[in-house]
Amino acid sequence: MSKSRGLQEPSFLILTSLAHEPQHGYGIITDVERISQGEVRLRAGTLYAALDRLQSEGLIAEDREEIVDGRLRRYYRLTGEGGLRLAEEAARLQRNARTAVTRLRTRQAGGIA
Amino acid sequence: MSKSRGLQEPSFLILTSLAHEPQHGYGIITDVERISQGEVRLRAGTLYAALDRLQSEGLIAEDREEIVDGRLRRYYRLTGEGGLRLAEEAARLQRNARTAVTRLRTRQAGGIA
DNA sequence: TTCGCATATGCCGACCATCGGTATATAAAG
DNA sequence: CTTTATATACCGATGGTCGGCATATGCGAA
């Protein structure tokens, strides 16, 4: 287990991608690009390093392996701990976003606006 | 000007802290701790480095300086560009959080959690 | 038939924001 | 007299991400 500090956006989106159902590495890359509306394109280096790290932290686990067209597909799934963690992080993001929006609305001019 | 990559949580909260009205460095530290409900304690190194960076990116600007009890207070304010950027980031966080929550709700068992 | 693209996993060096500690200084509290 | 709070600032270490590369298969285009 680990000490759980804040998740970066790529890691958050990887967990999100696994929240509905298990996926394999390359599937996560395309899924993350889709759910972020093309804004986040995971690099292979980022993905597989993150997968190893998240697994060693107990947030995800290997689900199964398949071979399709001679290519290996290694599926990962969210663990119970990973689900809790993702829910916590989502709540944090929502709170941060809400605070920012509220403060932007009640803005007071500083010096020169 | 800048290249606008994703903002980390500390930087996001610094901008949020300045969104309502100008603040000085130490005030930002206490404010961020408050709005994050004690979860994020900015280190001095993080804060002043971030302040320099955000200023060089045009997201914040020096507002004024005051001397209180023989101690300097340097106030910063959010620029117009900084406000736009913060609003964009807040929208992204909200979207990411919503996606995660939705997926967690429609969860399909992978193997054993 | 060879080139490029999509699929698929994985390694490795570089970058840089954050972390953690330290330095400096004043004033109030213990 | 030392700790805590206020206040700014530098610096080395950490670590997640970036960007590129390697490897391999199958498919469609030039």
Short mmCIF file of C-alpha atoms (C1' of nucleotides) in Angstrom, two decimals:
data_model
loop_
_atom_site.label_atom_id
_atom_site.label_comp_id
_atom_site.label_asym_id
_atom_site.label_seq_id
_atom_site.Cartn_x
_atom_site.Cartn_y
_atom_site.Cartn_z
CA MET A 1 0.00 0.00 0.00
CA SER A 2 1.02 3.53 -0.14
CA LYS A 3 0.60 6.94 1.29
CA SER A 4 -1.95 8.29 -1.17
CA ARG A 5 -1.21 11.80 -2.17
CA GLY A 6 -3.04 13.63 -4.89
CA LEU A 7 -3.59 11.93 -8.22
CA GLN A 8 -2.44 13.63 -11.39
CA GLU A 9 -4.93 14.04 -14.19
CA PRO A 10 -3.58 11.12 -16.30
CA SER A 11 -3.78 8.73 -13.33
CA PHE A 12 -7.23 9.99 -12.42
CA LEU A 13 -8.46 9.36 -15.96
CA ILE A 14 -6.91 5.89 -16.02
CA LEU A 15 -8.85 4.96 -12.90
CA THR A 16 -11.97 6.54 -14.38
CA SER A 17 -11.50 4.49 -17.53
CA LEU A 18 -11.45 1.32 -15.42
CA ALA A 19 -14.39 2.33 -13.22
CA HIS A 20 -17.08 1.05 -15.55
CA GLU A 21 -15.48 -2.19 -16.66
CA PRO A 22 -12.04 -3.77 -17.04
CA GLN A 23 -9.90 -2.58 -19.92
CA HIS A 24 -6.52 -3.28 -21.44
CA GLY A 25 -3.71 -0.75 -21.85
CA TYR A 26 -4.30 0.41 -25.37
CA GLY A 27 -8.04 0.51 -24.77
CA ILE A 28 -7.40 2.89 -21.88
CA ILE A 29 -5.43 5.22 -24.13
CA THR A 30 -8.26 5.55 -26.62
CA ASP A 31 -10.89 5.68 -23.87
CA VAL A 32 -9.10 8.47 -22.00
CA GLU A 33 -8.78 10.46 -25.20
CA ARG A 34 -12.51 10.07 -25.72
CA ILE A 35 -13.68 10.96 -22.21
CA SER A 36 -11.37 13.96 -22.09
CA GLN A 37 -12.73 15.09 -25.44
CA GLY A 38 -9.39 14.74 -27.13
CA GLU A 39 -7.54 16.87 -24.59
CA VAL A 40 -5.55 14.14 -22.88
CA ARG A 41 -3.52 11.78 -25.02
CA LEU A 42 -1.74 9.29 -22.82
CA ARG A 43 1.79 8.39 -23.89
CA ALA A 44 2.70 4.76 -23.74
CA GLY A 45 5.40 5.58 -21.22
CA THR A 46 2.92 7.38 -18.98
CA LEU A 47 0.34 4.64 -19.21
CA TYR A 48 2.39 1.56 -18.49
CA ALA A 49 4.39 3.26 -15.77
CA ALA A 50 1.14 4.44 -14.17
CA LEU A 51 -0.38 0.98 -14.49
CA ASP A 52 2.57 -0.55 -12.60
CA ARG A 53 2.42 2.12 -9.95
CA LEU A 54 -1.35 2.00 -9.46
CA GLN A 55 -1.18 -1.78 -9.21
CA SER A 56 1.56 -1.66 -6.59
CA GLU A 57 -0.59 0.80 -4.65
CA GLY A 58 -3.47 -1.63 -4.75
CA LEU A 59 -5.80 0.66 -6.68
CA ILE A 60 -6.02 -1.60 -9.73
CA ALA A 61 -5.37 -5.29 -10.37
CA GLU A 62 -4.79 -7.59 -13.30
CA ASP A 63 -8.09 -8.99 -14.47
CA ARG A 64 -7.28 -11.40 -17.30
CA GLU A 65 -5.30 -11.79 -20.50
CA GLU A 66 -6.52 -12.37 -24.01
CA ILE A 67 -4.81 -12.89 -27.32
CA VAL A 68 -6.41 -11.10 -30.25
CA ASP A 69 -4.81 -11.32 -33.71
CA GLY A 70 -1.62 -12.62 -32.15
CA ARG A 71 -1.40 -9.60 -29.87
CA LEU A 72 -1.58 -9.81 -26.11
CA ARG A 73 -4.25 -7.87 -24.28
CA ARG A 74 -3.74 -7.52 -20.56
CA TYR A 75 -6.91 -6.36 -18.82
CA TYR A 76 -6.93 -4.41 -15.56
CA ARG A 77 -9.79 -3.70 -13.21
CA LEU A 78 -10.40 -1.24 -10.40
CA THR A 79 -10.08 -2.71 -6.91
CA GLY A 80 -12.41 -1.84 -4.05
CA GLU A 81 -9.74 0.43 -2.64
CA GLY A 82 -9.29 2.00 -6.08
CA GLY A 83 -13.00 2.72 -6.30
CA LEU A 84 -13.01 4.43 -2.92
CA ARG A 85 -9.96 6.42 -3.84
CA LEU A 86 -11.43 7.53 -7.15
CA ALA A 87 -14.65 8.61 -5.44
CA GLU A 88 -12.67 10.65 -2.94
CA GLU A 89 -10.63 12.30 -5.64
CA ALA A 90 -13.72 13.07 -7.68
CA ALA A 91 -15.30 14.73 -4.63
CA ARG A 92 -12.14 16.78 -4.15
CA LEU A 93 -12.12 17.92 -7.76
CA GLN A 94 -15.76 18.88 -7.55
CA ARG A 95 -15.18 20.88 -4.40
CA ASN A 96 -12.14 22.65 -5.86
CA ALA A 97 -14.00 23.49 -9.04
CA ARG A 98 -17.01 24.80 -7.15
CA THR A 99 -14.82 27.00 -4.96
CA ALA A 100 -13.04 28.45 -7.97
CA VAL A 101 -16.27 29.22 -9.79
CA THR A 102 -17.79 30.87 -6.72
CA ARG A 103 -14.75 33.03 -6.18
CA LEU A 104 -14.57 34.05 -9.81
CA ARG A 105 -18.18 35.19 -9.56
CA THR A 106 -17.64 37.30 -6.45
CA ARG A 107 -14.55 38.91 -7.84
CA GLN A 108 -13.37 42.21 -6.46
CA ALA A 109 -11.09 44.37 -8.60
CA GLY A 110 -7.56 44.41 -7.25
CA GLY A 111 -5.52 47.31 -8.47
CA ILE A 112 -6.08 47.82 -12.15
CA ALA A 113 -8.56 45.38 -13.57
CA MET B 1 2.47 34.36 -22.43
CA SER B 2 2.58 30.71 -21.94
CA LYS B 3 2.07 27.27 -23.24
CA SER B 4 -0.79 26.33 -20.94
CA ARG B 5 -0.28 22.77 -19.84
CA GLY B 6 -2.48 21.37 -17.10
CA LEU B 7 -2.39 23.08 -13.73
CA GLN B 8 -1.38 21.05 -10.69
CA GLU B 9 -3.62 21.23 -7.65
CA PRO B 10 -1.37 23.65 -5.69
CA SER B 11 -1.25 26.08 -8.62
CA PHE B 12 -4.99 25.74 -9.17
CA LEU B 13 -5.66 26.58 -5.54
CA ILE B 14 -3.29 29.55 -5.65
CA LEU B 15 -5.25 31.01 -8.56
CA THR B 16 -8.49 30.22 -6.75
CA SER B 17 -7.22 32.02 -3.69
CA LEU B 18 -6.57 35.13 -5.79
CA ALA B 19 -9.86 34.94 -7.68
CA HIS B 20 -11.89 36.80 -5.09
CA GLU B 21 -9.42 39.50 -4.16
CA PRO B 22 -5.66 40.15 -4.13
CA GLN B 23 -3.61 38.39 -1.48
CA HIS B 24 -0.03 38.19 -0.34
CA GLY B 25 2.08 35.03 -0.20
CA TYR B 26 1.56 33.97 3.36
CA GLY B 27 -2.13 34.85 3.14
CA ILE B 28 -2.41 32.45 0.20
CA ILE B 29 -0.88 29.63 2.24
CA THR B 30 -3.45 29.97 5.02
CA ASP B 31 -6.28 30.57 2.56
CA VAL B 32 -5.45 27.47 0.52
CA GLU B 33 -5.33 25.39 3.67
CA ARG B 34 -8.76 26.70 4.58
CA ILE B 35 -10.47 26.22 1.20
CA SER B 36 -9.00 22.72 0.85
CA GLN B 37 -10.25 21.90 4.34
CA GLY B 38 -6.78 21.35 5.66
CA GLU B 39 -5.81 18.88 2.96
CA VAL B 40 -3.37 21.05 1.06
CA ARG B 41 -0.60 22.76 2.97
CA LEU B 42 1.51 24.77 0.58
CA ARG B 43 5.24 24.70 1.28
CA ALA B 44 7.04 27.99 1.05
CA GLY B 45 9.17 26.58 -1.74
CA THR B 46 6.11 25.55 -3.73
CA LEU B 47 4.33 28.85 -3.24
CA TYR B 48 7.01 31.33 -4.18
CA ALA B 49 8.24 29.24 -7.08
CA ALA B 50 4.65 28.96 -8.32
CA LEU B 51 4.09 32.69 -7.86
CA ASP B 52 7.11 33.45 -10.05
CA ARG B 53 6.03 30.96 -12.66
CA LEU B 54 2.39 32.05 -12.76
CA GLN B 55 3.48 35.65 -13.04
CA SER B 56 5.84 34.91 -15.93
CA GLU B 57 2.95 33.10 -17.61
CA GLY B 58 0.78 36.18 -17.26
CA LEU B 59 -1.85 34.53 -15.06
CA ILE B 60 -1.18 36.70 -12.02
CA ALA B 61 0.45 40.09 -11.48
CA GLU B 62 1.90 42.11 -8.62
CA ASP B 63 -0.80 44.26 -7.13
CA ARG B 64 0.87 46.33 -4.41
CA GLU B 65 3.22 46.13 -1.44
CA GLU B 66 2.54 46.94 2.17
CA ILE B 67 4.65 46.95 5.29
CA VAL B 68 2.94 45.54 8.39
CA ASP B 69 4.87 45.23 11.65
CA GLY B 70 8.12 45.71 9.81
CA ARG B 71 7.33 42.81 7.49
CA LEU B 72 6.85 43.17 3.78
CA ARG B 73 3.60 42.01 2.22
CA ARG B 74 3.62 41.63 -1.52
CA TYR B 75 0.11 41.34 -2.93
CA TYR B 76 -0.74 39.53 -6.14
CA ARG B 77 -3.92 39.63 -8.19
CA LEU B 78 -5.41 37.45 -10.90
CA THR B 79 -5.09 38.87 -14.42
CA GLY B 80 -7.83 38.65 -17.02
CA GLU B 81 -5.98 35.81 -18.68
CA GLY B 82 -5.60 34.11 -15.30
CA GLY B 83 -9.34 34.33 -14.70
CA LEU B 84 -10.10 32.75 -18.06
CA ARG B 85 -7.59 30.03 -17.45
CA LEU B 86 -8.95 29.27 -13.99
CA ALA B 87 -12.49 29.07 -15.36
CA GLU B 88 -11.36 26.64 -18.04
CA GLU B 89 -9.55 24.46 -15.53
CA ALA B 90 -12.53 24.46 -13.18
CA ALA B 91 -14.75 23.31 -16.03
CA ARG B 92 -12.30 20.52 -16.82
CA LEU B 93 -12.21 19.37 -13.21
CA GLN B 94 -15.97 19.37 -13.04
CA ARG B 95 -16.25 17.33 -16.20
CA ASN B 96 -13.63 14.82 -15.05
CA ALA B 97 -15.32 14.45 -11.67
CA ARG B 98 -18.73 13.96 -13.25
CA THR B 99 -17.41 11.30 -15.60
CA ALA B 100 -15.76 9.41 -12.75
CA VAL B 101 -18.89 9.47 -10.60
CA THR B 102 -21.06 8.30 -13.48
CA ARG B 103 -18.74 5.42 -14.26
CA LEU B 104 -18.47 4.37 -10.65
CA ARG B 105 -22.25 4.20 -10.52
CA THR B 106 -22.58 2.04 -13.63
CA ARG B 107 -19.88 -0.28 -12.47
CA GLN B 108 -19.72 -3.81 -13.85
CA ALA B 109 -17.88 -6.36 -11.80
CA GLY B 110 -14.58 -7.32 -13.40
CA GLY B 111 -13.30 -10.24 -11.44
CA ILE B 112 -13.24 -10.12 -7.66
CA ALA B 113 -12.72 -6.74 -6.13
"C1'" DT C 1 5.54 -5.13 -51.94
"C1'" DT C 2 6.67 -1.92 -49.38
"C1'" DC C 3 5.20 1.92 -46.66
"C1'" DG C 4 2.44 3.73 -43.25
"C1'" DC C 5 -1.17 3.24 -39.78
"C1'" DA C 6 -3.67 1.08 -36.02
"C1'" DT C 7 -3.12 -2.15 -32.44
"C1'" DA C 8 -0.44 -3.58 -28.30
"C1'" DT C 9 3.13 -3.74 -24.59
"C1'" DG C 10 7.30 -2.02 -22.60
"C1'" DC C 11 11.86 0.60 -21.50
"C1'" DC C 12 14.51 4.81 -20.74
"C1'" DG C 13 16.27 9.56 -20.30
"C1'" DA C 14 14.68 14.28 -19.61
"C1'" DC C 15 11.79 17.70 -17.70
"C1'" DC C 16 9.74 20.31 -14.13
"C1'" DA C 17 6.26 21.18 -10.44
"C1'" DT C 18 6.09 19.96 -5.93
"C1'" DC C 19 8.23 18.56 -1.54
"C1'" DG C 20 10.97 19.29 2.43
"C1'" DG C 21 14.36 21.68 4.64
"C1'" DT C 22 16.90 25.76 5.55
"C1'" DA C 23 17.87 30.86 6.06
"C1'" DT C 24 16.47 35.41 7.54
"C1'" DA C 25 13.67 38.60 10.31
"C1'" DT C 26 10.07 40.52 13.64
"C1'" DA C 27 6.71 40.05 17.37
"C1'" DA C 28 3.81 37.71 20.53
"C1'" DA C 29 3.02 33.71 23.43
"C1'" DG C 30 4.50 29.89 26.25
"C1'" DC D 1 14.47 31.52 25.94
"C1'" DT D 2 12.35 28.78 22.91
"C1'" DT D 3 8.31 28.06 20.20
"C1'" DT D 4 4.72 29.75 17.23
"C1'" DA D 5 2.99 32.88 13.81
"C1'" DT D 6 3.99 36.04 10.22
"C1'" DA D 7 6.58 36.79 5.83
"C1'" DT D 8 9.77 36.14 1.87
"C1'" DA D 9 13.17 33.34 -0.53
"C1'" DC D 10 16.64 29.70 -2.07
"C1'" DC D 11 18.00 24.86 -2.96
"C1'" DG D 12 18.50 19.78 -3.48
"C1'" DA D 13 15.57 15.69 -3.89
"C1'" DT D 14 11.55 13.32 -5.48
"C1'" DG D 15 8.57 11.43 -8.80
"C1'" DG D 16 4.81 11.54 -12.33
"C1'" DT D 17 4.59 12.75 -16.89
"C1'" DC D 18 6.63 13.55 -21.51
"C1'" DG D 19 8.69 12.09 -25.67
"C1'" DG D 20 11.11 8.91 -28.12
"C1'" DC D 21 12.34 4.33 -29.22
"C1'" DA D 22 11.97 -0.87 -29.66
"C1'" DT D 23 9.22 -4.84 -30.83
"C1'" DA D 24 5.45 -7.29 -33.15
"C1'" DT D 25 1.10 -8.26 -36.00
"C1'" DG D 26 -2.45 -7.20 -39.46
"C1'" DC D 27 -4.52 -4.23 -42.87
"C1'" DG D 28 -5.08 -0.94 -46.50
"C1'" DA D 29 -2.82 2.24 -49.64
"C1'" DA D 30 0.79 3.84 -52.83
#
